[in-house]
């Protein structure tokens, strides 16, 4: 029995835990729409919607999965806009000023998380995550999965950063 348990847990130990593919797929469908529901984001879009996937080394695999899901879901086009999407390290993300959303794949205790969130808020860029611990550390939007799927919004950051969402989105969302 112990050997069987060991065999099932070995991949988790060797390669770390991965994000649930279904949750990533839901985020792929919901998060771009949320970005466009924020009034300031709409105003800053010229021709491309620029999303950045911020991934520290242990999270490169789910970041790559998300990138491929975006390509399959949208084929480079979202509504009337072209989607530009790339994966960068947290350090590289601190240099980016023209993004419309960061998808954050980092450890909640990563020392670059707080500077990244602060940088995003200064540039009025939404941060999306798939981990409630990242939401607690200052990311703006995550997913609430209960009887239904809803965006979780971090009310603390909404009070600090002047994000302006459409009323329908706020009514639909689950406050955190």
Short mmCIF file of N, CA and C in Angstrom, two decimals:
data_model
loop_
_atom_site.label_atom_id
_atom_site.label_comp_id
_atom_site.label_asym_id
_atom_site.label_seq_id
_atom_site.Cartn_x
_atom_site.Cartn_y
_atom_site.Cartn_z
N UNK A 1 0.83 -1.19 0.00
CA UNK A 1 0.00 0.00 0.00
C UNK A 1 0.87 1.26 0.00
N UNK A 2 1.92 1.26 0.83
CA UNK A 2 2.80 2.42 0.89
C UNK A 2 3.49 2.66 -0.45
N UNK A 3 3.85 1.59 -1.15
CA UNK A 3 4.51 1.74 -2.45
C UNK A 3 3.57 2.36 -3.47
N UNK A 4 2.31 1.98 -3.44
CA UNK A 4 1.33 2.53 -4.37
C UNK A 4 1.13 4.02 -4.09
N UNK A 5 0.98 4.39 -2.83
CA UNK A 5 0.84 5.79 -2.45
C UNK A 5 2.07 6.58 -2.89
N UNK A 6 3.25 6.01 -2.68
CA UNK A 6 4.50 6.66 -3.09
C UNK A 6 4.52 6.91 -4.60
N UNK A 7 4.07 5.94 -5.38
CA UNK A 7 4.07 6.10 -6.84
C UNK A 7 3.11 7.20 -7.28
N UNK A 8 1.98 7.33 -6.60
CA UNK A 8 1.04 8.39 -6.96
C UNK A 8 1.55 9.77 -6.55
N UNK A 9 2.26 9.87 -5.46
CA UNK A 9 2.74 11.16 -4.98
C UNK A 9 4.07 11.57 -5.59
N UNK A 10 4.82 10.65 -6.15
CA UNK A 10 6.14 10.95 -6.70
C UNK A 10 6.11 12.06 -7.76
N UNK A 11 5.18 12.05 -8.72
CA UNK A 11 5.17 13.14 -9.69
C UNK A 11 4.96 14.51 -9.05
N UNK A 12 4.16 14.57 -8.00
CA UNK A 12 3.93 15.84 -7.32
C UNK A 12 5.20 16.33 -6.65
N UNK A 13 5.97 15.45 -6.11
CA UNK A 13 7.22 15.82 -5.44
C UNK A 13 8.27 16.24 -6.47
N UNK A 14 8.39 15.49 -7.54
CA UNK A 14 9.42 15.77 -8.53
C UNK A 14 9.12 17.00 -9.38
N UNK A 15 7.89 17.16 -9.81
CA UNK A 15 7.57 18.25 -10.73
C UNK A 15 6.68 19.32 -10.14
N UNK A 16 6.34 19.25 -8.91
CA UNK A 16 5.48 20.23 -8.28
C UNK A 16 4.02 20.03 -8.65
N UNK A 17 3.14 20.72 -7.99
CA UNK A 17 1.73 20.62 -8.28
C UNK A 17 1.41 21.50 -9.48
N UNK A 18 0.52 21.06 -10.32
CA UNK A 18 0.14 21.84 -11.48
C UNK A 18 -1.23 22.44 -11.24
N UNK A 19 -1.54 23.45 -12.03
CA UNK A 19 -2.85 24.07 -11.95
C UNK A 19 -3.86 23.18 -12.64
N UNK A 20 -5.08 23.21 -12.17
CA UNK A 20 -6.16 22.44 -12.77
C UNK A 20 -6.44 22.99 -14.16
N UNK A 21 -6.40 22.12 -15.16
CA UNK A 21 -6.59 22.52 -16.55
C UNK A 21 -7.96 23.16 -16.76
N UNK A 22 -8.98 22.64 -16.10
CA UNK A 22 -10.34 23.19 -16.24
C UNK A 22 -10.39 24.62 -15.71
N UNK A 23 -9.71 24.89 -14.61
CA UNK A 23 -9.69 26.24 -14.04
C UNK A 23 -8.95 27.19 -14.98
N UNK A 24 -7.84 26.74 -15.56
CA UNK A 24 -7.12 27.57 -16.53
C UNK A 24 -8.01 27.89 -17.73
N UNK A 25 -8.76 26.89 -18.19
CA UNK A 25 -9.64 27.09 -19.33
C UNK A 25 -10.73 28.11 -19.01
N UNK A 26 -11.30 28.03 -17.82
CA UNK A 26 -12.32 28.99 -17.40
C UNK A 26 -11.72 30.39 -17.34
N UNK A 27 -10.51 30.50 -16.77
CA UNK A 27 -9.83 31.79 -16.71
C UNK A 27 -9.56 32.37 -18.08
N UNK A 28 -9.23 31.49 -19.03
CA UNK A 28 -8.99 31.93 -20.41
C UNK A 28 -10.24 32.58 -21.00
N UNK A 29 -11.39 32.08 -20.63
CA UNK A 29 -12.64 32.62 -21.16
C UNK A 29 -13.10 33.87 -20.40
N UNK A 30 -12.89 33.90 -19.09
CA UNK A 30 -13.44 34.98 -18.27
C UNK A 30 -12.51 36.19 -18.17
N UNK A 31 -11.23 35.98 -17.91
CA UNK A 31 -10.33 37.09 -17.60
C UNK A 31 -10.20 38.15 -18.70
N UNK A 32 -10.10 37.77 -19.98
CA UNK A 32 -10.04 38.83 -21.00
C UNK A 32 -11.30 39.71 -21.03
N UNK A 33 -12.45 39.10 -20.79
CA UNK A 33 -13.69 39.86 -20.74
C UNK A 33 -13.70 40.81 -19.55
N UNK A 34 -13.16 40.34 -18.41
CA UNK A 34 -13.07 41.19 -17.23
C UNK A 34 -12.18 42.40 -17.52
N UNK A 35 -11.07 42.17 -18.20
CA UNK A 35 -10.16 43.27 -18.53
C UNK A 35 -10.87 44.34 -19.34
N UNK A 36 -11.71 43.92 -20.27
CA UNK A 36 -12.42 44.88 -21.10
C UNK A 36 -13.59 45.55 -20.37
N UNK A 37 -14.02 44.97 -19.24
CA UNK A 37 -15.08 45.59 -18.45
C UNK A 37 -14.54 46.71 -17.57
N UNK A 38 -13.23 46.81 -17.48
CA UNK A 38 -12.61 47.89 -16.69
C UNK A 38 -12.43 49.07 -17.62
N UNK A 39 -13.04 50.20 -17.25
CA UNK A 39 -13.09 51.35 -18.13
C UNK A 39 -11.71 51.87 -18.54
N UNK A 40 -10.78 51.96 -17.64
CA UNK A 40 -9.44 52.46 -17.96
C UNK A 40 -8.70 51.57 -18.94
N UNK A 41 -8.93 50.26 -18.86
CA UNK A 41 -8.30 49.33 -19.80
C UNK A 41 -8.79 49.61 -21.21
N UNK A 42 -10.07 49.77 -21.38
CA UNK A 42 -10.64 50.06 -22.70
C UNK A 42 -10.02 51.32 -23.29
N UNK A 43 -9.85 52.34 -22.46
CA UNK A 43 -9.31 53.61 -22.92
C UNK A 43 -7.86 53.49 -23.39
N UNK A 44 -7.09 52.57 -22.80
CA UNK A 44 -5.67 52.43 -23.14
C UNK A 44 -5.42 51.52 -24.34
N UNK A 45 -6.42 50.79 -24.80
CA UNK A 45 -6.23 49.88 -25.93
C UNK A 45 -6.17 50.70 -27.22
N UNK A 46 -5.11 50.47 -27.99
CA UNK A 46 -5.00 51.12 -29.29
C UNK A 46 -5.43 50.17 -30.40
N UNK A 47 -4.66 49.13 -30.63
CA UNK A 47 -5.08 48.14 -31.63
C UNK A 47 -4.94 46.72 -31.08
N UNK A 48 -3.98 46.51 -30.17
CA UNK A 48 -3.75 45.20 -29.56
C UNK A 48 -4.18 45.21 -28.10
N UNK A 49 -4.67 44.07 -27.66
CA UNK A 49 -4.86 43.84 -26.23
C UNK A 49 -3.61 43.07 -25.80
N UNK A 50 -2.81 43.69 -24.95
CA UNK A 50 -1.54 43.10 -24.53
C UNK A 50 -1.68 42.45 -23.16
N UNK A 51 -1.60 41.13 -23.15
CA UNK A 51 -1.61 40.39 -21.90
C UNK A 51 -0.23 39.79 -21.68
N UNK A 52 0.17 39.75 -20.43
CA UNK A 52 1.47 39.21 -20.05
C UNK A 52 1.24 38.11 -19.02
N UNK A 53 1.82 36.95 -19.28
CA UNK A 53 1.79 35.85 -18.32
C UNK A 53 3.09 35.93 -17.54
N UNK A 54 2.99 36.21 -16.26
CA UNK A 54 4.15 36.35 -15.39
C UNK A 54 4.34 35.04 -14.65
N UNK A 55 5.46 34.36 -14.92
CA UNK A 55 5.68 33.04 -14.33
C UNK A 55 7.08 32.93 -13.78
N UNK A 56 7.18 32.56 -12.51
CA UNK A 56 8.48 32.24 -11.94
C UNK A 56 8.82 30.81 -12.40
N UNK A 57 10.10 30.40 -12.34
CA UNK A 57 10.51 29.11 -12.91
C UNK A 57 9.67 27.89 -12.54
N UNK A 58 9.25 27.70 -11.30
CA UNK A 58 8.46 26.49 -11.01
C UNK A 58 7.09 26.45 -11.70
N UNK A 59 6.63 27.59 -12.22
CA UNK A 59 5.29 27.69 -12.79
C UNK A 59 5.30 27.88 -14.31
N UNK A 60 6.40 27.56 -14.96
CA UNK A 60 6.50 27.71 -16.42
C UNK A 60 5.51 26.80 -17.15
N UNK A 61 5.31 25.58 -16.65
CA UNK A 61 4.42 24.64 -17.33
C UNK A 61 2.97 25.13 -17.37
N UNK A 62 2.37 25.53 -16.23
CA UNK A 62 0.99 26.03 -16.34
C UNK A 62 0.91 27.33 -17.14
N UNK A 63 1.95 28.14 -17.09
CA UNK A 63 1.96 29.37 -17.90
C UNK A 63 1.93 29.02 -19.38
N UNK A 64 2.70 28.02 -19.76
CA UNK A 64 2.72 27.57 -21.15
C UNK A 64 1.36 26.98 -21.54
N UNK A 65 0.74 26.25 -20.62
CA UNK A 65 -0.60 25.70 -20.87
C UNK A 65 -1.60 26.82 -21.13
N UNK A 66 -1.53 27.87 -20.31
CA UNK A 66 -2.44 29.00 -20.47
C UNK A 66 -2.22 29.67 -21.83
N UNK A 67 -0.99 29.85 -22.21
CA UNK A 67 -0.67 30.45 -23.51
C UNK A 67 -1.27 29.64 -24.65
N UNK A 68 -1.11 28.33 -24.59
CA UNK A 68 -1.67 27.46 -25.65
C UNK A 68 -3.20 27.51 -25.65
N UNK A 69 -3.81 27.59 -24.46
CA UNK A 69 -5.27 27.68 -24.38
C UNK A 69 -5.76 28.98 -25.01
N UNK A 70 -5.05 30.07 -24.77
CA UNK A 70 -5.40 31.36 -25.38
C UNK A 70 -5.33 31.26 -26.90
N UNK A 71 -4.28 30.63 -27.40
CA UNK A 71 -4.12 30.49 -28.85
C UNK A 71 -5.26 29.68 -29.45
N UNK A 72 -5.64 28.58 -28.77
CA UNK A 72 -6.75 27.75 -29.26
C UNK A 72 -8.09 28.48 -29.15
N UNK A 73 -8.30 29.18 -28.05
CA UNK A 73 -9.58 29.85 -27.79
C UNK A 73 -9.81 31.04 -28.72
N UNK A 74 -8.80 31.85 -28.92
CA UNK A 74 -9.00 33.11 -29.63
C UNK A 74 -8.30 33.19 -30.99
N UNK A 75 -7.31 32.38 -31.23
CA UNK A 75 -6.60 32.44 -32.50
C UNK A 75 -5.99 33.81 -32.76
N UNK A 76 -5.62 34.51 -31.72
CA UNK A 76 -4.98 35.82 -31.85
C UNK A 76 -5.94 36.99 -31.98
N UNK A 77 -7.25 36.73 -31.94
CA UNK A 77 -8.23 37.81 -32.09
C UNK A 77 -9.24 37.72 -30.95
N UNK A 78 -9.50 38.85 -30.32
CA UNK A 78 -10.49 38.93 -29.24
C UNK A 78 -11.42 40.10 -29.56
N UNK A 79 -12.63 39.80 -29.97
CA UNK A 79 -13.56 40.85 -30.37
C UNK A 79 -13.01 41.60 -31.57
N UNK A 80 -12.87 42.89 -31.43
CA UNK A 80 -12.33 43.73 -32.50
C UNK A 80 -10.83 43.95 -32.36
N UNK A 81 -10.20 43.27 -31.45
CA UNK A 81 -8.78 43.51 -31.15
C UNK A 81 -7.93 42.28 -31.45
N UNK A 82 -6.67 42.54 -31.71
CA UNK A 82 -5.68 41.49 -31.82
C UNK A 82 -5.11 41.26 -30.42
N UNK A 83 -4.93 40.00 -30.03
CA UNK A 83 -4.34 39.70 -28.72
C UNK A 83 -2.84 39.49 -28.89
N UNK A 84 -2.08 40.18 -28.08
CA UNK A 84 -0.64 39.96 -27.99
C UNK A 84 -0.40 39.35 -26.61
N UNK A 85 0.19 38.17 -26.57
CA UNK A 85 0.36 37.45 -25.31
C UNK A 85 1.76 36.88 -25.26
N UNK A 86 2.43 37.07 -24.11
CA UNK A 86 3.77 36.51 -23.95
C UNK A 86 3.99 36.11 -22.50
N UNK A 87 4.97 35.21 -22.32
CA UNK A 87 5.36 34.75 -20.99
C UNK A 87 6.67 35.43 -20.62
N UNK A 88 6.71 36.00 -19.42
CA UNK A 88 7.93 36.64 -18.93
C UNK A 88 8.17 36.26 -17.47
N UNK A 89 9.38 36.51 -17.02
CA UNK A 89 9.71 36.30 -15.60
C UNK A 89 9.18 37.48 -14.80
N UNK A 90 9.03 37.33 -13.48
CA UNK A 90 8.58 38.46 -12.66
C UNK A 90 9.50 39.69 -12.81
N UNK A 91 10.79 39.46 -12.91
CA UNK A 91 11.73 40.57 -13.05
C UNK A 91 11.51 41.31 -14.38
N UNK A 92 11.28 40.55 -15.45
CA UNK A 92 11.00 41.16 -16.76
C UNK A 92 9.68 41.93 -16.75
N UNK A 93 8.70 41.43 -16.02
CA UNK A 93 7.39 42.07 -15.96
C UNK A 93 7.47 43.46 -15.34
N UNK A 94 8.42 43.66 -14.45
CA UNK A 94 8.58 44.96 -13.80
C UNK A 94 8.99 46.06 -14.79
N UNK A 95 9.44 45.67 -15.96
CA UNK A 95 9.86 46.62 -17.00
C UNK A 95 8.77 46.91 -18.02
N UNK A 96 7.66 46.20 -17.95
CA UNK A 96 6.60 46.33 -18.96
C UNK A 96 5.59 47.38 -18.50
N UNK A 97 5.32 48.34 -19.39
CA UNK A 97 4.40 49.41 -19.05
C UNK A 97 3.16 49.49 -19.92
N UNK A 98 3.07 48.65 -20.94
CA UNK A 98 1.94 48.76 -21.86
C UNK A 98 1.07 47.51 -21.88
N UNK A 99 0.88 46.90 -20.73
CA UNK A 99 0.07 45.69 -20.65
C UNK A 99 -1.35 46.04 -20.20
N UNK A 100 -2.30 45.22 -20.62
CA UNK A 100 -3.68 45.40 -20.20
C UNK A 100 -4.10 44.38 -19.15
N UNK A 101 -3.19 43.47 -18.83
CA UNK A 101 -3.46 42.49 -17.79
C UNK A 101 -2.28 41.56 -17.59
N UNK A 102 -2.01 41.25 -16.32
CA UNK A 102 -0.98 40.29 -15.95
C UNK A 102 -1.67 39.04 -15.43
N UNK A 103 -1.29 37.88 -15.95
CA UNK A 103 -1.72 36.60 -15.40
C UNK A 103 -0.56 36.13 -14.54
N UNK A 104 -0.77 36.03 -13.24
CA UNK A 104 0.32 35.80 -12.30
C UNK A 104 0.40 34.34 -11.88
N UNK A 105 1.56 33.73 -12.13
CA UNK A 105 1.89 32.37 -11.72
C UNK A 105 3.16 32.46 -10.88
N UNK A 106 2.99 32.70 -9.60
CA UNK A 106 4.13 32.86 -8.69
C UNK A 106 3.77 32.25 -7.34
N UNK A 107 4.80 31.99 -6.57
CA UNK A 107 4.61 31.57 -5.19
C UNK A 107 4.15 32.80 -4.40
N UNK A 108 3.16 32.67 -3.52
CA UNK A 108 2.70 33.81 -2.74
C UNK A 108 3.80 34.45 -1.87
N UNK A 109 4.83 33.69 -1.56
CA UNK A 109 5.92 34.22 -0.74
C UNK A 109 7.10 34.75 -1.57
N UNK A 110 6.97 34.75 -2.89
CA UNK A 110 8.03 35.26 -3.76
C UNK A 110 8.29 36.72 -3.45
N UNK A 111 9.55 37.10 -3.31
CA UNK A 111 9.90 38.48 -2.94
C UNK A 111 9.57 39.48 -4.05
N UNK A 112 9.37 39.02 -5.28
CA UNK A 112 9.03 39.92 -6.38
C UNK A 112 7.52 40.12 -6.55
N UNK A 113 6.71 39.39 -5.78
CA UNK A 113 5.27 39.50 -5.93
C UNK A 113 4.77 40.89 -5.55
N UNK A 114 5.14 41.40 -4.40
CA UNK A 114 4.67 42.72 -3.97
C UNK A 114 5.13 43.82 -4.93
N UNK A 115 6.42 43.85 -5.34
CA UNK A 115 6.80 44.86 -6.33
C UNK A 115 6.03 44.73 -7.65
N UNK A 116 5.73 43.50 -8.06
CA UNK A 116 4.97 43.29 -9.29
C UNK A 116 3.56 43.86 -9.16
N UNK A 117 2.90 43.56 -8.05
CA UNK A 117 1.54 44.06 -7.83
C UNK A 117 1.54 45.59 -7.75
N UNK A 118 2.53 46.15 -7.08
CA UNK A 118 2.64 47.62 -6.99
C UNK A 118 2.87 48.23 -8.37
N UNK A 119 3.74 47.62 -9.16
CA UNK A 119 4.00 48.09 -10.52
C UNK A 119 2.72 48.03 -11.36
N UNK A 120 1.99 46.93 -11.26
CA UNK A 120 0.74 46.79 -12.01
C UNK A 120 -0.26 47.87 -11.60
N UNK A 121 -0.36 48.14 -10.33
CA UNK A 121 -1.32 49.14 -9.87
C UNK A 121 -0.91 50.54 -10.29
N UNK A 122 0.39 50.83 -10.27
CA UNK A 122 0.85 52.15 -10.73
C UNK A 122 0.55 52.36 -12.21
N UNK A 123 0.66 51.30 -12.99
CA UNK A 123 0.38 51.40 -14.42
C UNK A 123 -1.08 51.09 -14.73
N UNK A 124 -1.90 50.96 -13.69
CA UNK A 124 -3.33 50.68 -13.80
C UNK A 124 -3.61 49.44 -14.64
N UNK A 125 -2.84 48.39 -14.35
CA UNK A 125 -2.96 47.11 -15.04
C UNK A 125 -3.56 46.08 -14.09
N UNK A 126 -4.61 45.40 -14.53
CA UNK A 126 -5.23 44.37 -13.70
C UNK A 126 -4.32 43.16 -13.56
N UNK A 127 -4.34 42.55 -12.39
CA UNK A 127 -3.60 41.31 -12.16
C UNK A 127 -4.61 40.20 -11.93
N UNK A 128 -4.45 39.11 -12.67
CA UNK A 128 -5.32 37.95 -12.59
C UNK A 128 -4.52 36.79 -12.03
N UNK A 129 -5.14 35.99 -11.19
CA UNK A 129 -4.45 34.84 -10.61
C UNK A 129 -5.41 33.67 -10.48
N UNK A 130 -4.84 32.51 -10.21
CA UNK A 130 -5.63 31.29 -10.05
C UNK A 130 -5.44 30.72 -8.65
N UNK A 131 -4.95 31.51 -7.73
CA UNK A 131 -4.60 31.07 -6.39
C UNK A 131 -5.11 32.10 -5.40
N UNK A 132 -5.95 31.69 -4.45
CA UNK A 132 -6.51 32.61 -3.46
C UNK A 132 -5.43 33.28 -2.62
N UNK A 133 -4.30 32.61 -2.42
CA UNK A 133 -3.21 33.21 -1.65
C UNK A 133 -2.62 34.41 -2.39
N UNK A 134 -2.59 34.37 -3.72
CA UNK A 134 -2.11 35.51 -4.50
C UNK A 134 -3.12 36.65 -4.44
N UNK A 135 -4.39 36.31 -4.43
CA UNK A 135 -5.43 37.32 -4.29
C UNK A 135 -5.29 38.02 -2.95
N UNK A 136 -5.00 37.26 -1.92
CA UNK A 136 -4.81 37.81 -0.59
C UNK A 136 -3.59 38.73 -0.53
N UNK A 137 -2.59 38.46 -1.36
CA UNK A 137 -1.36 39.25 -1.38
C UNK A 137 -1.46 40.50 -2.26
N UNK A 138 -2.62 40.72 -2.90
CA UNK A 138 -2.81 41.96 -3.63
C UNK A 138 -3.22 41.85 -5.08
N UNK A 139 -3.26 40.65 -5.64
CA UNK A 139 -3.76 40.52 -7.02
C UNK A 139 -5.22 40.95 -7.04
N UNK A 140 -5.70 41.34 -8.21
CA UNK A 140 -7.01 41.97 -8.31
C UNK A 140 -8.18 41.01 -8.54
N UNK A 141 -8.00 40.02 -9.41
CA UNK A 141 -9.10 39.17 -9.81
C UNK A 141 -8.66 37.71 -9.81
N UNK A 142 -9.52 36.85 -9.31
CA UNK A 142 -9.29 35.41 -9.35
C UNK A 142 -10.62 34.76 -9.72
N UNK A 143 -10.74 33.48 -9.49
CA UNK A 143 -11.99 32.78 -9.79
C UNK A 143 -12.60 32.20 -8.53
N UNK A 144 -13.90 32.35 -8.40
CA UNK A 144 -14.67 31.71 -7.34
C UNK A 144 -15.41 30.56 -8.00
N UNK A 145 -15.15 29.37 -7.54
CA UNK A 145 -15.81 28.20 -8.10
C UNK A 145 -16.62 27.53 -7.00
N UNK A 146 -17.90 27.69 -7.09
CA UNK A 146 -18.84 27.08 -6.15
C UNK A 146 -19.92 26.41 -6.98
N UNK A 147 -21.19 26.71 -6.67
CA UNK A 147 -22.27 26.19 -7.51
C UNK A 147 -22.20 26.80 -8.91
N UNK A 148 -21.63 27.98 -8.98
CA UNK A 148 -21.40 28.63 -10.27
C UNK A 148 -19.97 29.17 -10.27
N UNK A 149 -19.52 29.62 -11.40
CA UNK A 149 -18.19 30.21 -11.52
C UNK A 149 -18.36 31.71 -11.61
N UNK A 150 -17.67 32.42 -10.74
CA UNK A 150 -17.73 33.88 -10.73
C UNK A 150 -16.33 34.44 -10.57
N UNK A 151 -16.11 35.64 -11.07
CA UNK A 151 -14.83 36.28 -10.78
C UNK A 151 -14.81 36.72 -9.31
N UNK A 152 -13.71 36.46 -8.65
CA UNK A 152 -13.46 37.00 -7.31
C UNK A 152 -12.79 38.34 -7.51
N UNK A 153 -13.25 39.39 -6.86
CA UNK A 153 -12.56 40.67 -6.94
C UNK A 153 -12.05 41.06 -5.57
N UNK A 154 -10.84 41.55 -5.55
CA UNK A 154 -10.19 41.96 -4.31
C UNK A 154 -10.66 43.37 -3.98
N UNK A 155 -11.57 43.51 -3.04
CA UNK A 155 -12.14 44.81 -2.71
C UNK A 155 -11.11 45.76 -2.12
N UNK A 156 -10.11 45.23 -1.43
CA UNK A 156 -9.07 46.08 -0.85
C UNK A 156 -8.33 46.83 -1.95
N UNK A 157 -7.96 46.13 -3.01
CA UNK A 157 -7.24 46.82 -4.09
C UNK A 157 -8.18 47.74 -4.87
N UNK A 158 -9.45 47.37 -5.00
CA UNK A 158 -10.38 48.26 -5.69
C UNK A 158 -10.53 49.59 -4.97
N UNK A 159 -10.38 49.58 -3.68
CA UNK A 159 -10.45 50.83 -2.90
C UNK A 159 -9.18 51.65 -3.04
N UNK A 160 -8.03 50.98 -3.22
CA UNK A 160 -6.75 51.67 -3.31
C UNK A 160 -6.42 52.14 -4.72
N UNK A 161 -6.76 51.33 -5.71
CA UNK A 161 -6.45 51.63 -7.10
C UNK A 161 -7.74 52.03 -7.79
N UNK A 162 -7.73 53.10 -8.54
CA UNK A 162 -9.00 53.56 -9.13
C UNK A 162 -9.43 52.76 -10.36
N UNK A 163 -9.68 51.46 -10.17
CA UNK A 163 -10.25 50.65 -11.25
C UNK A 163 -11.74 50.97 -11.31
N UNK A 164 -12.26 51.14 -12.50
CA UNK A 164 -13.66 51.44 -12.68
C UNK A 164 -14.28 50.35 -13.53
N UNK A 165 -15.08 49.50 -12.89
CA UNK A 165 -15.73 48.40 -13.58
C UNK A 165 -17.17 48.75 -13.89
N UNK A 166 -17.69 48.13 -14.94
CA UNK A 166 -19.09 48.27 -15.25
C UNK A 166 -19.91 47.68 -14.10
N UNK A 167 -21.07 48.25 -13.84
CA UNK A 167 -21.90 47.82 -12.73
C UNK A 167 -22.28 46.35 -12.85
N UNK A 168 -22.58 45.89 -14.05
CA UNK A 168 -22.97 44.49 -14.26
C UNK A 168 -21.89 43.53 -13.80
N UNK A 169 -20.63 43.89 -14.02
CA UNK A 169 -19.52 43.04 -13.58
C UNK A 169 -19.47 42.99 -12.06
N UNK A 170 -19.62 44.13 -11.41
CA UNK A 170 -19.57 44.16 -9.94
C UNK A 170 -20.72 43.36 -9.34
N UNK A 171 -21.87 43.43 -9.96
CA UNK A 171 -23.03 42.67 -9.48
C UNK A 171 -22.83 41.17 -9.65
N UNK A 172 -22.15 40.78 -10.73
CA UNK A 172 -21.90 39.37 -11.04
C UNK A 172 -20.79 38.78 -10.17
N UNK A 173 -19.87 39.61 -9.71
CA UNK A 173 -18.66 39.14 -9.02
C UNK A 173 -18.88 38.74 -7.58
N UNK A 174 -17.95 37.98 -7.09
CA UNK A 174 -17.91 37.56 -5.69
C UNK A 174 -16.83 38.42 -5.01
N UNK A 175 -17.19 39.24 -4.01
CA UNK A 175 -16.17 40.05 -3.33
C UNK A 175 -15.24 39.19 -2.49
N UNK A 176 -13.99 39.60 -2.41
CA UNK A 176 -13.01 38.90 -1.60
C UNK A 176 -12.52 39.85 -0.54
#
